[in-house]
């Protein structure tokens, strides 16, 4: 909750929220920017994961927590069973094949079109220095914010018993911002690079799906951490959330091509509708 000491959201500036001493993102020509990018690129090459701890300052975290608390009631909750490959499976495959192995998901998501223009999470996503930083880290040429009116930016809201099954992403990378860890569970767990573009490694994936935790890395999603994650070949999940505070994570989407959008089916599944609302209000009505 916002306290009387918390400035009104429209008064909060990104330059006060982001730790610019540690992450000097305002000027890519500074050597400080270059060293952040160099370290991040070596992490990306190594494990496919870049952690930028303390990306938000404590005051920035506090303001972002209040913003997420205001957004969270708009989350659309969906639950069901999915495979690690997030697609309609080929039922002619043998029993026990990883592509026919199901896992439970139960997650809430606030889509981009429900975020007021003054939402801090929205403003951070639309803040050009952040896009430039992610573009520099990924080093894949121009990077565009995703054009999908739902999926460009999500607040993932996970309460008790929510979880996300082991899966591979269908995009090359995702950028997430840890806003609030759950009191219990809700860990981001990863089998880094368990498959490659050339080799599905079905035996290892089958083992992992049946509970083998060899090689699992648990990413400490401490509030204020920005994570750049290549999820296409790293099997990952969010473990079940226990009782207490919900888990709040911002999911910031980009693409190397402009104007890309998600499918109608995905919209319907994840957000419960396929037609976006028009321009969001500046802020939520008070009272
Ligand atoms: O909530 C997270 O930390 C990541 C979620 C995830 O893996 C996904 O949305 O594909
Ligand atoms: Fe994922």
Short mmCIF file of C-alpha atoms and ligand atoms in Angstrom, two decimals:
data_model
loop_
_atom_site.label_atom_id
_atom_site.label_comp_id
_atom_site.label_asym_id
_atom_site.label_seq_id
_atom_site.Cartn_x
_atom_site.Cartn_y
_atom_site.Cartn_z
CA UNK A 1 0.00 0.00 0.00
CA UNK A 2 1.13 3.55 -0.65
CA UNK A 3 1.98 5.36 2.54
CA UNK A 4 1.71 9.14 2.97
CA UNK A 5 5.49 9.22 2.41
CA UNK A 6 5.21 7.57 -0.99
CA UNK A 7 5.08 10.21 -3.74
CA UNK A 8 2.10 10.12 -6.09
CA UNK A 9 2.91 7.90 -9.07
CA UNK A 10 2.95 10.70 -11.60
CA UNK A 11 5.60 12.47 -9.52
CA UNK A 12 7.94 9.49 -9.56
CA UNK A 13 10.57 9.69 -12.23
CA UNK A 14 12.41 6.73 -13.72
CA UNK A 15 15.73 8.35 -12.90
CA UNK A 16 14.82 8.16 -9.21
CA UNK A 17 13.61 4.56 -9.45
CA UNK A 18 16.48 2.96 -11.33
CA UNK A 19 19.89 2.73 -9.63
CA UNK A 20 21.80 4.85 -12.12
CA UNK A 21 25.02 4.64 -10.12
CA UNK A 22 25.12 0.91 -10.55
CA UNK A 23 23.44 0.86 -13.99
CA UNK A 24 24.28 4.11 -15.83
CA UNK A 25 21.75 3.54 -18.59
CA UNK A 26 21.20 7.17 -19.52
CA UNK A 27 24.40 7.40 -21.53
CA UNK A 28 25.54 4.34 -23.53
CA UNK A 29 28.84 6.08 -24.29
CA UNK A 30 29.94 5.88 -20.64
CA UNK A 31 32.43 3.19 -19.70
CA UNK A 32 30.08 2.23 -16.84
CA UNK A 33 27.39 1.34 -19.39
CA UNK A 34 29.88 -0.69 -21.38
CA UNK A 35 31.00 -2.70 -18.37
CA UNK A 36 27.40 -3.51 -17.39
CA UNK A 37 26.76 -4.69 -20.94
CA UNK A 38 30.03 -6.68 -21.16
CA UNK A 39 29.30 -8.55 -17.92
CA UNK A 40 25.73 -9.20 -18.97
CA UNK A 41 26.78 -10.55 -22.36
CA UNK A 42 29.21 -12.98 -20.78
CA UNK A 43 26.43 -14.25 -18.50
CA UNK A 44 24.14 -14.62 -21.49
CA UNK A 45 26.72 -16.63 -23.39
CA UNK A 46 27.43 -18.77 -20.34
CA UNK A 47 24.06 -19.67 -18.90
CA UNK A 48 21.51 -17.86 -21.05
CA UNK A 49 20.52 -15.76 -18.04
CA UNK A 50 21.49 -12.27 -17.07
CA UNK A 51 20.71 -11.03 -13.59
CA UNK A 52 20.84 -7.33 -12.84
CA UNK A 53 20.29 -7.24 -9.09
CA UNK A 54 19.27 -3.95 -7.53
CA UNK A 55 18.18 -2.51 -10.86
CA UNK A 56 15.55 -0.62 -8.89
CA UNK A 57 16.57 1.33 -5.81
CA UNK A 58 14.70 0.60 -2.56
CA UNK A 59 12.41 3.60 -3.15
CA UNK A 60 11.78 2.36 -6.68
CA UNK A 61 10.88 -1.08 -5.38
CA UNK A 62 8.48 0.42 -2.86
CA UNK A 63 6.74 2.47 -5.54
CA UNK A 64 6.64 -0.52 -7.93
CA UNK A 65 5.13 -2.73 -5.21
CA UNK A 66 2.35 -0.14 -4.71
CA UNK A 67 1.81 -0.01 -8.48
CA UNK A 68 1.60 -3.81 -8.70
CA UNK A 69 -0.86 -3.87 -5.78
CA UNK A 70 -3.10 -1.47 -7.73
CA UNK A 71 -2.82 -3.51 -10.94
CA UNK A 72 -3.11 -7.01 -9.46
CA UNK A 73 -6.92 -7.05 -8.98
CA UNK A 74 -7.26 -6.76 -12.80
CA UNK A 75 -5.42 -10.04 -13.35
CA UNK A 76 -7.14 -12.66 -15.46
CA UNK A 77 -6.63 -16.08 -13.92
CA UNK A 78 -6.26 -19.13 -16.08
CA UNK A 79 -5.52 -22.72 -15.17
CA UNK A 80 -5.17 -26.03 -16.91
CA UNK A 81 -2.63 -28.51 -18.14
CA UNK A 82 0.05 -27.87 -20.70
CA UNK A 83 3.10 -29.57 -22.11
CA UNK A 84 6.63 -28.22 -21.99
CA UNK A 85 6.33 -27.35 -25.66
CA UNK A 86 3.27 -25.11 -25.29
CA UNK A 87 1.57 -26.48 -28.37
CA UNK A 88 -1.15 -28.87 -29.37
CA UNK A 89 0.57 -32.26 -29.09
CA UNK A 90 0.88 -35.08 -31.58
CA UNK A 91 -1.09 -37.84 -29.89
CA UNK A 92 0.49 -40.53 -32.05
CA UNK A 93 3.74 -40.23 -30.06
CA UNK A 94 4.63 -42.98 -27.61
CA UNK A 95 3.27 -42.82 -24.06
CA UNK A 96 5.66 -40.99 -21.77
CA UNK A 97 7.18 -38.91 -24.58
CA UNK A 98 8.07 -35.41 -23.27
CA UNK A 99 5.76 -33.91 -25.87
CA UNK A 100 2.90 -35.86 -24.32
CA UNK A 101 3.80 -35.10 -20.72
CA UNK A 102 1.47 -32.65 -19.03
CA UNK A 103 2.02 -30.23 -16.21
CA UNK A 104 -0.33 -27.97 -14.31
CA UNK A 105 -0.42 -24.22 -14.68
CA UNK A 106 -2.48 -21.74 -12.68
CA UNK A 107 -1.47 -18.13 -13.17
CA UNK A 108 -2.90 -14.64 -13.21
CA UNK A 109 -1.84 -12.00 -15.72
CA UNK A 110 -2.67 -8.31 -16.04
CA UNK A 111 -2.37 -7.47 -19.75
CA UNK A 112 -0.83 -4.32 -21.16
CA UNK A 113 -4.14 -2.82 -22.32
CA UNK A 114 -5.36 -2.69 -18.71
CA UNK A 115 -2.39 -0.72 -17.43
CA UNK A 116 -3.01 2.98 -17.00
CA UNK A 117 -0.55 5.29 -18.66
CA UNK A 118 0.84 6.39 -15.32
CA UNK A 119 1.41 2.85 -14.08
CA UNK A 120 5.07 2.72 -13.07
CA UNK A 121 5.54 -0.70 -14.59
CA UNK A 122 4.17 0.62 -17.88
CA UNK A 123 6.37 3.70 -17.70
CA UNK A 124 9.46 1.61 -17.01
CA UNK A 125 8.67 -0.62 -20.01
CA UNK A 126 8.15 2.43 -22.24
CA UNK A 127 11.28 4.12 -20.94
CA UNK A 128 13.69 4.28 -23.88
CA UNK A 129 16.94 3.80 -21.86
CA UNK A 130 15.69 0.38 -20.75
CA UNK A 131 14.99 -0.73 -24.33
CA UNK A 132 18.45 0.50 -25.34
CA UNK A 133 20.06 -1.43 -22.48
CA UNK A 134 18.28 -4.68 -23.35
CA UNK A 135 19.14 -4.16 -27.03
CA UNK A 136 22.82 -3.72 -26.16
CA UNK A 137 22.86 -6.80 -23.92
CA UNK A 138 21.16 -9.05 -26.45
CA UNK A 139 23.34 -7.84 -29.30
CA UNK A 140 20.97 -9.11 -32.02
CA UNK A 141 20.47 -5.88 -33.88
CA UNK A 142 17.48 -3.60 -33.44
CA UNK A 143 15.06 -4.48 -30.70
CA UNK A 144 11.41 -3.44 -30.68
CA UNK A 145 8.84 -3.45 -27.95
CA UNK A 146 6.37 -6.20 -28.74
CA UNK A 147 3.32 -4.81 -30.57
CA UNK A 148 0.78 -7.09 -28.95
CA UNK A 149 -1.75 -4.98 -27.02
CA UNK A 150 -2.06 -7.78 -24.42
CA UNK A 151 1.32 -9.46 -24.31
CA UNK A 152 3.73 -6.54 -24.67
CA UNK A 153 3.79 -6.11 -20.92
CA UNK A 154 2.21 -8.32 -18.27
CA UNK A 155 2.11 -8.29 -14.54
CA UNK A 156 2.20 -11.96 -13.56
CA UNK A 157 0.27 -12.42 -10.33
CA UNK A 158 0.59 -15.73 -8.53
CA UNK A 159 -1.28 -16.63 -5.34
CA UNK A 160 -1.34 -19.72 -3.18
CA UNK A 161 -1.44 -22.92 -5.30
CA UNK A 162 -0.56 -21.06 -8.47
CA UNK A 163 2.32 -22.48 -10.51
CA UNK A 164 3.66 -22.62 -14.04
CA UNK A 165 4.61 -26.00 -15.51
CA UNK A 166 8.05 -26.85 -16.86
CA UNK A 167 8.25 -25.43 -20.37
CA UNK A 168 10.36 -23.94 -23.14
CA UNK A 169 9.44 -20.44 -24.26
CA UNK A 170 8.34 -19.85 -27.82
CA UNK A 171 10.28 -16.63 -27.94
CA UNK A 172 14.07 -16.27 -27.89
CA UNK A 173 14.20 -14.23 -24.71
CA UNK A 174 12.12 -12.54 -22.04
CA UNK A 175 12.89 -9.69 -19.71
CA UNK A 176 11.37 -9.86 -16.26
CA UNK A 177 11.34 -7.60 -13.27
CA UNK A 178 10.98 -9.13 -9.83
CA UNK A 179 8.60 -6.91 -7.87
CA UNK A 180 7.56 -9.08 -4.96
CA UNK A 181 8.62 -12.60 -4.03
CA UNK A 182 6.01 -14.92 -2.56
CA UNK A 183 6.38 -15.62 1.15
CA UNK A 184 6.61 -19.28 0.26
CA UNK A 185 7.51 -20.99 -3.04
CA UNK A 186 7.11 -19.38 -6.43
CA UNK A 187 10.75 -20.05 -7.32
CA UNK A 188 11.97 -19.60 -10.86
CA UNK A 189 13.75 -22.89 -11.60
CA UNK A 190 15.77 -23.57 -14.71
CA UNK A 191 17.51 -26.46 -16.46
CA UNK A 192 19.90 -24.21 -18.41
CA UNK A 193 20.37 -25.17 -22.05
CA UNK A 194 18.93 -28.67 -21.69
CA UNK A 195 18.28 -28.77 -25.44
CA UNK A 196 19.79 -27.10 -28.49
CA UNK A 197 18.37 -25.95 -31.79
CA UNK A 198 19.87 -29.11 -33.33
CA UNK A 199 19.09 -31.69 -30.65
CA UNK A 200 15.90 -31.98 -28.59
CA UNK A 201 17.63 -34.10 -25.91
CA UNK A 202 14.34 -35.89 -25.23
CA UNK A 203 15.93 -38.32 -22.74
CA UNK A 204 17.20 -35.51 -20.51
CA UNK A 205 13.95 -33.58 -20.85
CA UNK A 206 11.94 -36.70 -19.94
CA UNK A 207 14.11 -37.16 -16.85
CA UNK A 208 13.67 -33.53 -15.85
CA UNK A 209 9.90 -33.73 -16.35
CA UNK A 210 9.77 -36.79 -14.14
CA UNK A 211 11.43 -34.84 -11.33
CA UNK A 212 15.18 -35.20 -11.82
CA UNK A 213 16.62 -31.97 -10.46
CA UNK A 214 20.26 -32.50 -11.48
CA UNK A 215 21.57 -29.24 -12.86
CA UNK A 216 18.58 -27.15 -11.76
CA UNK A 217 19.42 -23.53 -11.10
CA UNK A 218 17.06 -21.52 -8.89
CA UNK A 219 17.09 -17.85 -9.79
CA UNK A 220 16.62 -15.68 -6.72
CA UNK A 221 14.00 -13.28 -7.97
CA UNK A 222 14.76 -10.71 -5.31
CA UNK A 223 12.59 -7.61 -5.65
CA UNK A 224 14.24 -5.02 -7.86
CA UNK A 225 16.17 -7.56 -9.96
CA UNK A 226 15.91 -7.32 -13.72
CA UNK A 227 16.39 -10.64 -15.49
CA UNK A 228 17.12 -11.21 -19.17
CA UNK A 229 16.44 -14.86 -19.90
CA UNK A 230 16.79 -16.98 -23.01
CA UNK A 231 14.03 -19.52 -22.49
CA UNK A 232 13.77 -21.27 -25.83
CA UNK A 233 16.22 -24.03 -24.97
CA UNK A 234 16.24 -23.84 -21.16
CA UNK A 235 13.45 -25.81 -19.52
CA UNK A 236 11.98 -23.70 -16.72
CA UNK A 237 9.06 -23.38 -14.36
CA UNK A 238 7.64 -21.37 -11.48
CA UNK A 239 7.26 -23.72 -8.50
CA UNK A 240 3.95 -23.76 -6.58
CA UNK A 241 3.29 -20.69 -4.46
CA UNK A 242 2.47 -21.24 -0.79
CA UNK A 243 0.39 -19.12 1.56
CA UNK A 244 1.11 -15.49 2.34
CA UNK A 245 2.07 -12.69 -0.03
CA UNK A 246 1.52 -13.29 -3.75
CA UNK A 247 4.36 -13.31 -6.27
CA UNK A 248 4.44 -10.27 -8.55
CA UNK A 249 6.68 -10.25 -11.62
CA UNK A 250 6.65 -7.85 -14.57
CA UNK A 251 7.13 -9.57 -17.94
CA UNK A 252 8.48 -7.17 -20.56
CA UNK A 253 8.33 -8.38 -24.15
CA UNK A 254 10.49 -7.36 -27.10
CA UNK A 255 11.07 -8.67 -30.56
CA UNK A 256 13.81 -8.36 -33.16
CA UNK A 257 11.09 -7.60 -35.73
CA UNK A 258 8.71 -4.65 -35.49
CA UNK A 259 4.93 -5.04 -35.33
CA UNK A 260 4.78 -8.66 -34.12
CA UNK A 261 1.69 -9.80 -32.21
CA UNK A 262 0.49 -12.99 -30.52
CA UNK A 263 -2.22 -15.36 -31.73
CA UNK A 264 -5.93 -14.99 -31.00
CA UNK A 265 -5.88 -18.41 -29.34
CA UNK A 266 -3.16 -17.35 -26.93
CA UNK A 267 -5.04 -14.16 -26.10
CA UNK A 268 -8.21 -16.06 -25.39
CA UNK A 269 -6.40 -18.60 -23.20
CA UNK A 270 -4.32 -16.20 -21.22
CA UNK A 271 -6.48 -13.10 -20.97
CA UNK A 272 -10.00 -14.39 -21.53
CA UNK A 273 -10.69 -12.10 -24.49
CA UNK A 274 -9.20 -11.40 -27.88
CA UNK A 275 -10.22 -7.80 -28.54
CA UNK A 276 -8.08 -5.23 -26.75
CA UNK A 277 -9.56 -2.20 -25.05
CA UNK A 278 -8.75 1.21 -26.50
CA UNK A 279 -6.28 3.61 -25.01
CA UNK A 280 -6.04 3.11 -21.25
CA UNK A 281 -6.89 5.94 -18.86
CA UNK A 282 -4.11 8.06 -17.44
CA UNK A 283 -4.69 6.61 -14.03
CA UNK A 284 -7.29 4.52 -12.26
CA UNK A 285 -10.24 6.48 -10.93
CA UNK A 286 -9.79 7.06 -7.22
CA UNK A 287 -12.41 5.90 -4.70
O1 LIG B 1 6.93 -15.58 -13.95
C1 LIG B 1 8.10 -15.78 -14.33
O2 LIG B 1 9.07 -15.51 -13.63
C2 LIG B 1 8.40 -16.38 -15.68
C3 LIG B 1 7.19 -16.88 -16.38
C4 LIG B 1 7.53 -17.66 -17.61
O3 LIG B 1 8.35 -18.50 -17.64
C5 LIG B 1 6.78 -17.35 -18.84
O4 LIG B 1 5.84 -16.51 -18.79
O5 LIG B 1 7.08 -17.96 -19.88
FE1 LIG B 2 8.69 -19.15 -19.73
#
